[in-house]
PDB file of C-alpha atoms and ligand atoms in Angstrom:
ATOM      1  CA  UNK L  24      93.367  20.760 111.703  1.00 62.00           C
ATOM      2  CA  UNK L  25      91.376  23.062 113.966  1.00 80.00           C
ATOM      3  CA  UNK L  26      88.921  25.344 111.636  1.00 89.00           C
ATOM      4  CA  UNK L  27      88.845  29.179 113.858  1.00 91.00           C
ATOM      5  CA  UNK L  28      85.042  30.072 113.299  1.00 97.00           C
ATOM      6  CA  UNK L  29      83.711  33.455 113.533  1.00 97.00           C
ATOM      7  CA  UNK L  30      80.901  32.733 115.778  1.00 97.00           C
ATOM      8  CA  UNK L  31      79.255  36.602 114.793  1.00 96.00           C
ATOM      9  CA  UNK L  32      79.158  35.555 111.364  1.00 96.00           C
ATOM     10  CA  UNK L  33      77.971  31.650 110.902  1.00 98.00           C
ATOM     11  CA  UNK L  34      75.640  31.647 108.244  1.00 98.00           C
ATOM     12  CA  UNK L  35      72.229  31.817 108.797  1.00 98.00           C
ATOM     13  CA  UNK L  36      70.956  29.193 106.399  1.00 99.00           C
ATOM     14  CA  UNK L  37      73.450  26.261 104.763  1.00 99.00           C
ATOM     15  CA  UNK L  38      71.982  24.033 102.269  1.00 99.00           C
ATOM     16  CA  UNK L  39      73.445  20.527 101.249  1.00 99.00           C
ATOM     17  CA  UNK L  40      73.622  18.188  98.680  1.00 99.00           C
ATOM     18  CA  UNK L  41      74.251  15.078 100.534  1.00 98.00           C
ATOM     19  CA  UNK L  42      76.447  13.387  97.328  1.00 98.00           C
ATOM     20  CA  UNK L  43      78.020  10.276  97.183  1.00 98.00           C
ATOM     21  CA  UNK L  44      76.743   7.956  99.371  1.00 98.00           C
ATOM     22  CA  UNK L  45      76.295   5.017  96.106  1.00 98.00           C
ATOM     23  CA  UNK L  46      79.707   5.534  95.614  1.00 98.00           C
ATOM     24  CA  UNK L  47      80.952   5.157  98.884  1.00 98.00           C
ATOM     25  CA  UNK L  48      79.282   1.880  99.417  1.00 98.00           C
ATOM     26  CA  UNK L  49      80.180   0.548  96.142  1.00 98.00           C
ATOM     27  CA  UNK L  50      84.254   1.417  97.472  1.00 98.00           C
ATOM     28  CA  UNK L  51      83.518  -1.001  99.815  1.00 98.00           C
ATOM     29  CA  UNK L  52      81.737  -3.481  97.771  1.00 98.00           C
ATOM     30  CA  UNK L  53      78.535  -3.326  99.402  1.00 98.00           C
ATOM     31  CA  UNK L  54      75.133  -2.522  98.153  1.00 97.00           C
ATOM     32  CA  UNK L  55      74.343   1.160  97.445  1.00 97.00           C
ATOM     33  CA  UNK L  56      71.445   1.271 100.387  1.00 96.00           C
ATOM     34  CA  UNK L  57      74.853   0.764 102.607  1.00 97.00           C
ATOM     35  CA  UNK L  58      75.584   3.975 101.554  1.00 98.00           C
ATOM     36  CA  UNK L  59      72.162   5.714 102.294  1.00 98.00           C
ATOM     37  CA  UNK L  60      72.189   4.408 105.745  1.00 97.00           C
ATOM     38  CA  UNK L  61      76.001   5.472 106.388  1.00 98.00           C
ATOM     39  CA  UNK L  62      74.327   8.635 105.149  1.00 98.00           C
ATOM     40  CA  UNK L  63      71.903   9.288 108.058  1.00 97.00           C
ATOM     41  CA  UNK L  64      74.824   8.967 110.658  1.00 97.00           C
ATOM     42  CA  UNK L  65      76.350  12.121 108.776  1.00 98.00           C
ATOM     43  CA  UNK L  66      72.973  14.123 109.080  1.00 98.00           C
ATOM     44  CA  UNK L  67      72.353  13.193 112.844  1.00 97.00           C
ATOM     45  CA  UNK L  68      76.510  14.175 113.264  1.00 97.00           C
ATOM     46  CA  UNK L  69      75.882  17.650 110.639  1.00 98.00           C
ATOM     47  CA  UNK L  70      72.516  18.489 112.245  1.00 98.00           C
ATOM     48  CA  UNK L  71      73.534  18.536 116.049  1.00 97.00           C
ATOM     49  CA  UNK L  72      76.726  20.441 115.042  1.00 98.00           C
ATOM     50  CA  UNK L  73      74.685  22.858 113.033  1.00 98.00           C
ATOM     51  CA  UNK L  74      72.241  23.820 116.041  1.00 98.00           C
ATOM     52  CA  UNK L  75      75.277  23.663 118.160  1.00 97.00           C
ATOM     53  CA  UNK L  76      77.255  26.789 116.196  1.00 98.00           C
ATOM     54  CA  UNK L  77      74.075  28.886 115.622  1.00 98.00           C
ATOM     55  CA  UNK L  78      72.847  27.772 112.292  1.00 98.00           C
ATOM     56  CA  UNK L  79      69.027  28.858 111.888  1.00 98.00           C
ATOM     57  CA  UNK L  80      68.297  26.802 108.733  1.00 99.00           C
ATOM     58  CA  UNK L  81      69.583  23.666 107.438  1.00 98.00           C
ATOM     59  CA  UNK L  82      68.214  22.238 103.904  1.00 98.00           C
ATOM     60  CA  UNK L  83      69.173  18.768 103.071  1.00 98.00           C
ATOM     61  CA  UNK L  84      68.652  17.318  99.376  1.00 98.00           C
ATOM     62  CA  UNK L  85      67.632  13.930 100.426  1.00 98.00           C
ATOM     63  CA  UNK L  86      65.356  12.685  97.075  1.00 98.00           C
ATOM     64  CA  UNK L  87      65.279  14.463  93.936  1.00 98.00           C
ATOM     65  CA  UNK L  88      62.459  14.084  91.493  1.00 98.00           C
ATOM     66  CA  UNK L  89      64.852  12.936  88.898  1.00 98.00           C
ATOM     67  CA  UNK L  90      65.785  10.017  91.851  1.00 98.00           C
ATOM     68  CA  UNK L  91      62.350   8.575  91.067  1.00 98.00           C
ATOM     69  CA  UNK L  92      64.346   7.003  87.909  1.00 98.00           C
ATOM     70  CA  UNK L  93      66.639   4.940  89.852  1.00 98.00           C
ATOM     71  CA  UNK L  94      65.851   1.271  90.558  1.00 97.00           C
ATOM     72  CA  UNK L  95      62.636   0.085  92.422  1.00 97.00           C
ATOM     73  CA  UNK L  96      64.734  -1.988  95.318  1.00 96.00           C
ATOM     74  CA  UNK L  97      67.070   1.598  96.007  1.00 97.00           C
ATOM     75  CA  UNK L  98      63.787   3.809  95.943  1.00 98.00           C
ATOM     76  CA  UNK L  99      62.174   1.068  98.297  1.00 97.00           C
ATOM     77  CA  UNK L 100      65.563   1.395 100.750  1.00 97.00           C
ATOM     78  CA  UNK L 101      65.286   5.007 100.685  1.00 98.00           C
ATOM     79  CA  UNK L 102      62.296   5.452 101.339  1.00 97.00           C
ATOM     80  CA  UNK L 103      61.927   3.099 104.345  1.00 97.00           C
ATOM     81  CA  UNK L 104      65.102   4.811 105.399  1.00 96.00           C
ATOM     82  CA  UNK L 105      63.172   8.348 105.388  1.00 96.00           C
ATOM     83  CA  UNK L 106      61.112   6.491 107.764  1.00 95.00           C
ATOM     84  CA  UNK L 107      63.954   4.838 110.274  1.00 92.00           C
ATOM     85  CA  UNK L 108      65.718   7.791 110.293  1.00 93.00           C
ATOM     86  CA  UNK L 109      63.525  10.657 111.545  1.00 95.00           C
ATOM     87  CA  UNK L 110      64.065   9.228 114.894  1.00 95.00           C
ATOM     88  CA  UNK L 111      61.995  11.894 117.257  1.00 97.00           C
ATOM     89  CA  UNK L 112      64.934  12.530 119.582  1.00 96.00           C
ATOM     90  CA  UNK L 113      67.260  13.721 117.408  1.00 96.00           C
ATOM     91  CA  UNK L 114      64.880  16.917 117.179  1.00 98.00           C
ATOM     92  CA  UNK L 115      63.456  16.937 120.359  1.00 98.00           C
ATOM     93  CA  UNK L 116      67.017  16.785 122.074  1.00 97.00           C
ATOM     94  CA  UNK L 117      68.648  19.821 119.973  1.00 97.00           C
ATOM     95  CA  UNK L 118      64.816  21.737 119.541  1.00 98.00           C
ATOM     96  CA  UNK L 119      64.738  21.378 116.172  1.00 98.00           C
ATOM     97  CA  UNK L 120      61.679  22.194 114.025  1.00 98.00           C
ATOM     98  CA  UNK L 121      61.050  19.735 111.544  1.00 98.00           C
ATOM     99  CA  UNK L 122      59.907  20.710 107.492  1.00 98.00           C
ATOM    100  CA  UNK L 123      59.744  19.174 104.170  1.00 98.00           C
ATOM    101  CA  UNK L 124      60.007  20.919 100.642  1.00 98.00           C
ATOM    102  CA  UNK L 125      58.704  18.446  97.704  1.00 98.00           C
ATOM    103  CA  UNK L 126      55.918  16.981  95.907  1.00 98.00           C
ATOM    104  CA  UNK L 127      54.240  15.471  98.850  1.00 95.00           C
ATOM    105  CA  UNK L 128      51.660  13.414  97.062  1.00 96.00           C
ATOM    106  CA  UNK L 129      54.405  11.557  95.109  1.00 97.00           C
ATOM    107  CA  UNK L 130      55.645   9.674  98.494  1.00 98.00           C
ATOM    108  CA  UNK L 131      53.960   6.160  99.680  1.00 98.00           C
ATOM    109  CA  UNK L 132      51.373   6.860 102.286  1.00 98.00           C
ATOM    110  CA  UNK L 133      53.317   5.952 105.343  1.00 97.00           C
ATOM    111  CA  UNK L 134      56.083   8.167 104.511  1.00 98.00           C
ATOM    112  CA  UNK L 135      53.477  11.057 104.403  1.00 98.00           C
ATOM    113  CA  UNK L 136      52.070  10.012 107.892  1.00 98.00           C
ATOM    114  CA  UNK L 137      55.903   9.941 109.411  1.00 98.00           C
ATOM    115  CA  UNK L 138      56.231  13.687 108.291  1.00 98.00           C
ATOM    116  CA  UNK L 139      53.236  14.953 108.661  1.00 98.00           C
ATOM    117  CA  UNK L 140      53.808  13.413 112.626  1.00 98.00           C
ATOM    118  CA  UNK L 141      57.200  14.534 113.160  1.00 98.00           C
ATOM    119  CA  UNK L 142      56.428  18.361 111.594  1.00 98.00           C
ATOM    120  CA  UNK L 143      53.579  18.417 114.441  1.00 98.00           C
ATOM    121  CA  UNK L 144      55.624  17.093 116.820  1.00 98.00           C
ATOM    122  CA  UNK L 145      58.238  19.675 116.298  1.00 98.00           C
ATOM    123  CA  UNK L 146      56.131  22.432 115.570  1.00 98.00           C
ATOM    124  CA  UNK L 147      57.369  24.941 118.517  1.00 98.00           C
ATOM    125  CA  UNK L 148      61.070  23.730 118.638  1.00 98.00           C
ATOM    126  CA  UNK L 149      62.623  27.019 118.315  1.00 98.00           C
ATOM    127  CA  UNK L 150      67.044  26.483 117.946  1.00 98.00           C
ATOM    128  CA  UNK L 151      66.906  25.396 113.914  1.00 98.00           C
ATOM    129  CA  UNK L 152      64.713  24.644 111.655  1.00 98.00           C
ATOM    130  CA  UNK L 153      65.646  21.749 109.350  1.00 98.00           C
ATOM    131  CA  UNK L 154      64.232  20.976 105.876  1.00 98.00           C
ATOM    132  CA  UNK L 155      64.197  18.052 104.090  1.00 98.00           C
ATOM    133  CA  UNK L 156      63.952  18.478 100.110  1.00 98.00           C
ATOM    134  CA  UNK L 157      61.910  15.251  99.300  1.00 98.00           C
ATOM    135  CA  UNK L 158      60.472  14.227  96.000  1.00 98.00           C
ATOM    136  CA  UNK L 159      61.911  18.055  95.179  1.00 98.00           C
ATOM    137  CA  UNK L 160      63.351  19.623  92.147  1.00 98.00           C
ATOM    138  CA  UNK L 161      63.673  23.322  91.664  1.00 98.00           C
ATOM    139  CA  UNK L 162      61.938  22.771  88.429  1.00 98.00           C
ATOM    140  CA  UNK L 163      59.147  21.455  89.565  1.00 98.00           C
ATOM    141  CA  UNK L 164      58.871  23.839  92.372  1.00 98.00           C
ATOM    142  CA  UNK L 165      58.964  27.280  89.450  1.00 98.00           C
ATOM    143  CA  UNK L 166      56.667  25.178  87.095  1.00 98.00           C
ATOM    144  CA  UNK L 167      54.041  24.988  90.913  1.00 98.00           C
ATOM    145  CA  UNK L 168      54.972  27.977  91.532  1.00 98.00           C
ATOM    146  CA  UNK L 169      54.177  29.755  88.022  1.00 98.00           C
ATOM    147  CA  UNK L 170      50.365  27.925  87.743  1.00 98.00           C
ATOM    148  CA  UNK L 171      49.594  29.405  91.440  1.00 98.00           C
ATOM    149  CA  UNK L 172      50.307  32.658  90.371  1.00 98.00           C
ATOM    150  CA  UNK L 173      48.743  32.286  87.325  1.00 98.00           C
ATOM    151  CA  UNK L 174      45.896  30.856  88.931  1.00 98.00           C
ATOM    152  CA  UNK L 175      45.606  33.723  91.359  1.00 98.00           C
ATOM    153  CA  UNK L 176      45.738  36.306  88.690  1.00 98.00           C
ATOM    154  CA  UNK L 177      42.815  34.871  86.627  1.00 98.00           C
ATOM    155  CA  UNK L 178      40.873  34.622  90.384  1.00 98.00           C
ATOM    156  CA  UNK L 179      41.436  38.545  90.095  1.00 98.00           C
ATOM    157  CA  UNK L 180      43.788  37.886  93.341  1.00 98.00           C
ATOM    158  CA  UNK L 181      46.775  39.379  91.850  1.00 97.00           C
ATOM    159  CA  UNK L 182      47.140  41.833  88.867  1.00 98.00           C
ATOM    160  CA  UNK L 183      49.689  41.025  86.248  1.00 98.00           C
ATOM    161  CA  UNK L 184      51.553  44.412  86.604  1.00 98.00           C
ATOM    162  CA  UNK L 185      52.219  44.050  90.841  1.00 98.00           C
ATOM    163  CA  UNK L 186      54.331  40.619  89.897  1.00 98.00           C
ATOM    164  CA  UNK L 187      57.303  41.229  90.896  1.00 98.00           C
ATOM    165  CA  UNK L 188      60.504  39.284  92.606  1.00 98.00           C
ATOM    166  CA  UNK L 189      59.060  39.142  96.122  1.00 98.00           C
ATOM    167  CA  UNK L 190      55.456  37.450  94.806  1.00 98.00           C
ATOM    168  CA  UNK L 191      57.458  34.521  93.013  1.00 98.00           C
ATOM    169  CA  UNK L 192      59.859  34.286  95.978  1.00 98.00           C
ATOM    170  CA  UNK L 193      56.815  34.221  98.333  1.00 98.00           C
ATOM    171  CA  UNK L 194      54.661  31.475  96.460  1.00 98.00           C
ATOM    172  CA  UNK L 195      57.884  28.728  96.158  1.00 98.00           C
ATOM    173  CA  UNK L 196      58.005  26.167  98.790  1.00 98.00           C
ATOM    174  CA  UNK L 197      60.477  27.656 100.519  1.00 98.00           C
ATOM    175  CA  UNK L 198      58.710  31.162 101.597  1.00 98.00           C
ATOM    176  CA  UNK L 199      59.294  30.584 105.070  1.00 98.00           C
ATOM    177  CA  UNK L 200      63.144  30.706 105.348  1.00 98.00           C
ATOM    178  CA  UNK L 201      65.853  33.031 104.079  1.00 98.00           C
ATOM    179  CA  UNK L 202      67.890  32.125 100.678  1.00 98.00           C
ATOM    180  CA  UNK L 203      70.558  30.064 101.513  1.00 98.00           C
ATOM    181  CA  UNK L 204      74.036  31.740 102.719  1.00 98.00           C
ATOM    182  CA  UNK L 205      75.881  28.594 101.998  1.00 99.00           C
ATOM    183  CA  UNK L 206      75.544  26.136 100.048  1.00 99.00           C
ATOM    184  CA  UNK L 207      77.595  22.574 100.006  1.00 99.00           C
ATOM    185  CA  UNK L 208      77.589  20.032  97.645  1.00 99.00           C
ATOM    186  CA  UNK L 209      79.636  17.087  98.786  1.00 99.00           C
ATOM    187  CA  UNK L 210      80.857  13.526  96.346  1.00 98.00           C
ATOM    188  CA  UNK L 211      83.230  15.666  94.054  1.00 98.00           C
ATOM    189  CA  UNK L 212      80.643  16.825  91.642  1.00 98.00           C
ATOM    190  CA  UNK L 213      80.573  20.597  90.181  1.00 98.00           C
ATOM    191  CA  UNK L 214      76.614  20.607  89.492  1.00 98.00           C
ATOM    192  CA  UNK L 215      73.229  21.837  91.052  1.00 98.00           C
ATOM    193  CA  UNK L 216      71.329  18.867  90.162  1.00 98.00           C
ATOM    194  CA  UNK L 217      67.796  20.684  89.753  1.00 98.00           C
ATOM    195  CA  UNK L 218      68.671  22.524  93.898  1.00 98.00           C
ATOM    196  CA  UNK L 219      66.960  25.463  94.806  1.00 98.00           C
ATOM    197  CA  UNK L 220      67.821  27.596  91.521  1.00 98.00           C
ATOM    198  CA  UNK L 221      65.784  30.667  92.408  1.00 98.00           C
ATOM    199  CA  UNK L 222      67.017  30.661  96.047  1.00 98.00           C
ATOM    200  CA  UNK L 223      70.984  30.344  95.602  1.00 98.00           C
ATOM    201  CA  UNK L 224      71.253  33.414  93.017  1.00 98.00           C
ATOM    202  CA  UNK L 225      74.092  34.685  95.875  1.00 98.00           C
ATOM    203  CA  UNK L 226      74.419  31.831  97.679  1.00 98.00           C
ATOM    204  CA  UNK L 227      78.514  31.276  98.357  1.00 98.00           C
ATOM    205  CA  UNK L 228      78.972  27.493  96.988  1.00 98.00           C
ATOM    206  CA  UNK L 229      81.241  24.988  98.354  1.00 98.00           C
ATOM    207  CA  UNK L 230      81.890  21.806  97.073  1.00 98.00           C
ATOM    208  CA  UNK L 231      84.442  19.066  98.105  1.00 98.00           C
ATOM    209  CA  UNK L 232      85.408  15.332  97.589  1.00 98.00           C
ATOM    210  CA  UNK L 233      85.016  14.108 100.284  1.00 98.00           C
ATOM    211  CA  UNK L 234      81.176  11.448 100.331  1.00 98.00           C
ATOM    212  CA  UNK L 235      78.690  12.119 102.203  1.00 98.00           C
ATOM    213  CA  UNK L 236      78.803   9.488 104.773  1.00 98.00           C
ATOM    214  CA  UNK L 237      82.423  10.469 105.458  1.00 98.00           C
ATOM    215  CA  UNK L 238      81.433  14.340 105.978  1.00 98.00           C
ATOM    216  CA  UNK L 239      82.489  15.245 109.600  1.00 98.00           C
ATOM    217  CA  UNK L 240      81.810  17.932 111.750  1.00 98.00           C
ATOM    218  CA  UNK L 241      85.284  19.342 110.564  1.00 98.00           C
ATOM    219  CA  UNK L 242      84.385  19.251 107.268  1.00 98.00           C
ATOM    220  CA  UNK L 243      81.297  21.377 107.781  1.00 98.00           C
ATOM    221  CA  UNK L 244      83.753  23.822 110.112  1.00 98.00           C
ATOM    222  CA  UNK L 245      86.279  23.845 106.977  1.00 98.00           C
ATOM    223  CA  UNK L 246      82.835  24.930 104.801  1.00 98.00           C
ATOM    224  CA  UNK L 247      81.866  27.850 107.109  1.00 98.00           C
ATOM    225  CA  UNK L 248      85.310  28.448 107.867  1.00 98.00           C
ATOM    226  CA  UNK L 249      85.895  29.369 103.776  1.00 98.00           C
ATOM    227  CA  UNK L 250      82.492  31.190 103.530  1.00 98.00           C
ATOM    228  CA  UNK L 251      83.820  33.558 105.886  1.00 98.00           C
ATOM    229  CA  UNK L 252      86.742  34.323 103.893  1.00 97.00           C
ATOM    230  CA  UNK L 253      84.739  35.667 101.402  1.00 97.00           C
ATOM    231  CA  UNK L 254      83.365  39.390 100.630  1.00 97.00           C
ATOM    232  CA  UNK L 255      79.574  39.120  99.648  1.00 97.00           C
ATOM    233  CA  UNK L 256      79.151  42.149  97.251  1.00 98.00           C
ATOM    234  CA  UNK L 257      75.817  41.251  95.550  1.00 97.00           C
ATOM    235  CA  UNK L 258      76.798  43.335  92.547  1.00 97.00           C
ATOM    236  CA  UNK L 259      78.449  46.516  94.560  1.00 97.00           C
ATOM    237  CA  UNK L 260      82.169  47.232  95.100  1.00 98.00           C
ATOM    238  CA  UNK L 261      84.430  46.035  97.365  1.00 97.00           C
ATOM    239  CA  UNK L 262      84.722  49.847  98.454  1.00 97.00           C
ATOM    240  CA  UNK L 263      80.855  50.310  98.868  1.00 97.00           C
ATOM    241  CA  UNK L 264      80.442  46.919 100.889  1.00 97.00           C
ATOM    242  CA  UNK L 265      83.280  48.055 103.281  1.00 96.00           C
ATOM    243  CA  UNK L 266      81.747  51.432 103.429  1.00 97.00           C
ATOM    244  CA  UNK L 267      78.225  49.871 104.425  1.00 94.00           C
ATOM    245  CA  UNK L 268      80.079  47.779 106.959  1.00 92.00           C
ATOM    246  CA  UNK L 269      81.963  50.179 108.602  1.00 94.00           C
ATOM    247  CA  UNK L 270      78.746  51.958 108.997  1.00 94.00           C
ATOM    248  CA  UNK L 271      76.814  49.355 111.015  1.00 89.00           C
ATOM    249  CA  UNK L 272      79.844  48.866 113.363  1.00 86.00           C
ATOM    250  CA  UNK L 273      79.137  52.821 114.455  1.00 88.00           C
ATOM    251  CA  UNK L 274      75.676  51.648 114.725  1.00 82.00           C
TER     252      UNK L 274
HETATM  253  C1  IPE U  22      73.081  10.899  97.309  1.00 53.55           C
HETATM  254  O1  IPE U  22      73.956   9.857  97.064  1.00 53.55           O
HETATM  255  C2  IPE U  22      71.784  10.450  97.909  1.00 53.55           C
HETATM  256  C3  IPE U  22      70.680  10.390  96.953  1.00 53.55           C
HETATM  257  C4  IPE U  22      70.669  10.892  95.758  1.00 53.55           C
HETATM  258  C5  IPE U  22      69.475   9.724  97.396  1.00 53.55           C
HETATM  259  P1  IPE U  22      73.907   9.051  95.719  1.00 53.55           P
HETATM  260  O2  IPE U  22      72.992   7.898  95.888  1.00 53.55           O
HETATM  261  O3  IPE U  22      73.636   9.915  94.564  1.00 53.55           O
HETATM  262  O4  IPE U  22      75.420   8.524  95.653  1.00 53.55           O
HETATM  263  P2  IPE U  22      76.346   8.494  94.366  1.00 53.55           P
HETATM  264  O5  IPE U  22      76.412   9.875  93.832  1.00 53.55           O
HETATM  265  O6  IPE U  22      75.734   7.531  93.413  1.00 53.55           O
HETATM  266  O7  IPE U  22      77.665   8.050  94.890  1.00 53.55           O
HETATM  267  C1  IPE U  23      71.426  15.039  93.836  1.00 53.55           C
HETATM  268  O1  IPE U  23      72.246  13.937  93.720  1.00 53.55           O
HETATM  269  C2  IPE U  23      70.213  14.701  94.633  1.00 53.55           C
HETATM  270  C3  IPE U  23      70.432  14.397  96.045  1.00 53.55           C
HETATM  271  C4  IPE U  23      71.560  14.490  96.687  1.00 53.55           C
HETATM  272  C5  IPE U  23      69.268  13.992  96.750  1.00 53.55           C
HETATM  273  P1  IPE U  23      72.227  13.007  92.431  1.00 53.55           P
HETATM  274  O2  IPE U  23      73.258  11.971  92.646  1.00 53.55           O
HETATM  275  O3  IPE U  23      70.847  12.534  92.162  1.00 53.55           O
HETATM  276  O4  IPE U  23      72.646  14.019  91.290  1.00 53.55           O
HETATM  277  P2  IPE U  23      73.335  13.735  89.878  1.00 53.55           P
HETATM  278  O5  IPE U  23      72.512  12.691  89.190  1.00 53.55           O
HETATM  279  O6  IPE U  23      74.709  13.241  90.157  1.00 53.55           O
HETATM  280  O7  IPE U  23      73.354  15.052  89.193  1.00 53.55           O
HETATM  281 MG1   MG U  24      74.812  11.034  93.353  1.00 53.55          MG
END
C-alpha cells in the first residue's frame, strides 16, 4: 500500500529509536550482532529516503548509556559496527552533515577518531543533517546540562533570575536543531528509554511492531503519512489552531 505524502508538510526533524534488532536475530537463531548489522542496512535505506522527501534532521538512538550494561562481546560488535558503518559515501552521495549527541569520552579511542573524521568531512553538506545519539541518555544530558549552568552562574556568566526555558534548551546537546516533529520508536515497545525527554514535550510519537532491520522506506512513509493526520494544538483549541492557519494561507 502506497502512503499519499504531503510533501508541504514532511516534518522537519524525525527522531528514531532503532528497536529490535536482538530480537530479530534471535527469530532467526543467530547471534544478536546479526541483528545490529541487519540494522545498518535499515539506516543507509531510512537515511537516503529521509533526504530524499525533505527531512532536515534525522536523530537515530544508536547506544544508550544504559547499553553500556549489556555484555562485553555485543558492546565490542557494536562498537566496531559504529566504525564499519559510517561508510563516507553514504553522506557524501545524499550531502548529508554528519553529528553525534553523547558522552564522547565514554567511546574507545578509535571510535572517537571515526567521528570526529566523518563530522569534518561532512561539515558543509547542506540537504540533512543526521545525528547519531551515542553513549546518550537524556538523563545524563539534563544532569550536563544543569552543572554548566550552574557553573556559569557561579562564573557570574548568568544570573539565577534570567534562567529560563530557552537557556536550558540552549546548553543540551542538541542546541543546534529543532525539537523533534516526529518521533518513532520501532520493536513493539511503548517506552522512551531515557530519549530526548526535554526535546519531545510535543513531539507526535509513533510506534510500531515491526524490528528495526525490517523497517522499510514504506514504513517510514506510513509514519509521516499518520503524523500528518494529526492537529498539533500545543495546548490551544482546535478553533484557535485553524484560525492561525487560515491566517498564514492569506499570508
Ligand atoms: C536496538 O536493538 C539497538 C541497540 C540498543 C543497540 P536491541 O539490541 O535493543 O534489540 P532488542 O530490543 O533486544 O530486540
Ligand atoms: C533503546 O533501546 C536504545 C536504543 C535503541 C539505542 P533498548 O533496547 O536499550 O531499550 P529498553 O531496554 O528496551 O528500554
Ligand atoms: Mg531493545
Amino acid at each position: 500500500m502506497a502512503y499519499n505524502l504531503d510533501m508541504t508538510r514532511i516534518p522537519e526533524h524525525v527522531a528514531i529509536i532503532m528497536d529490535g534488532n536482538g530480537r530479530w536475530a534471535t527469530e532467526r537463531g543467530k547471534v544478536r550482532s546479526y541483528g545490529h548489522q541487519a540494522g545498518v542496512d535499515a539506516v543507509r535505506r531510512i537515511t537516503s529516503e529521509c533526504t530524499r522527501i525533505g527531512v532536515k534532521y534525522l536523530t537515530l538512538y544508536t547506544f544508550s548509556t544504559e547499553n553500556w550494561n549489556r555484555p562485553a562481546d555485543e558492546i565490542a560488535a557494536l562498537m566496531g559496527l559504529i566504525i564499519s558503518a559510517l561508510e563516507d559515501e553514504l553522506f557524501m552521495k545524499n550531502d548529508v552533515k554528519f553529528r553525534v549527541i553523547g558522552d564522547f569520552d565514554r567511546l574507545p579511542k578509535n571510535v572517537q577518531d571515526k567521528l570526529n573524521g566523518l563530522m569534518e568531512l561532512t561539515a558543509n553538506n547542506k540537504t540533512m543533517t543526521m545525528i547519531v545519539a551515542l553513549s546518550y541518555s537524556s538523563r545524563w544530558e539534563i544532569t550536563k546540562t544543569v552543572k554548566d549552568i550552574a557553573r556559569e552562574v557561579a562564573e557570574g556568566k548568568i544570573k539565577i533570575e534570567d534562567i529560563c526555558e530557552s537557556t536550558i534548551s540552549e546548553h543540551l546537546t542538541t542546541n543546534f536543531m529543532p525539537d523533534p516533529d516526529l518521533l518513532i520508536r520501532t520493536g513493539g515497545e511503548i517506552r522512551i528509554s531515557n530519549y530526548l525527554l526535554w526535546q519531545i514535550a510535543y513531539s507526535e510519537l509513533y510506534f510500531c511492531d515491526t524490528y528495526w532491520p525490517d523497517f522499510s522506506e514504506e514504513d517510514l512513509h506510513k509514519a509521516i503519512a499518520t503524523y500528518q493526520k494529526k492537529q498539533r494544538r500545543f495546548g490551544l483549541t482546535e478553533e484557535q489552531v485553524e484560525n492561525k492557519e487560515n491566517e498564514k494561507k492569506e499570508e
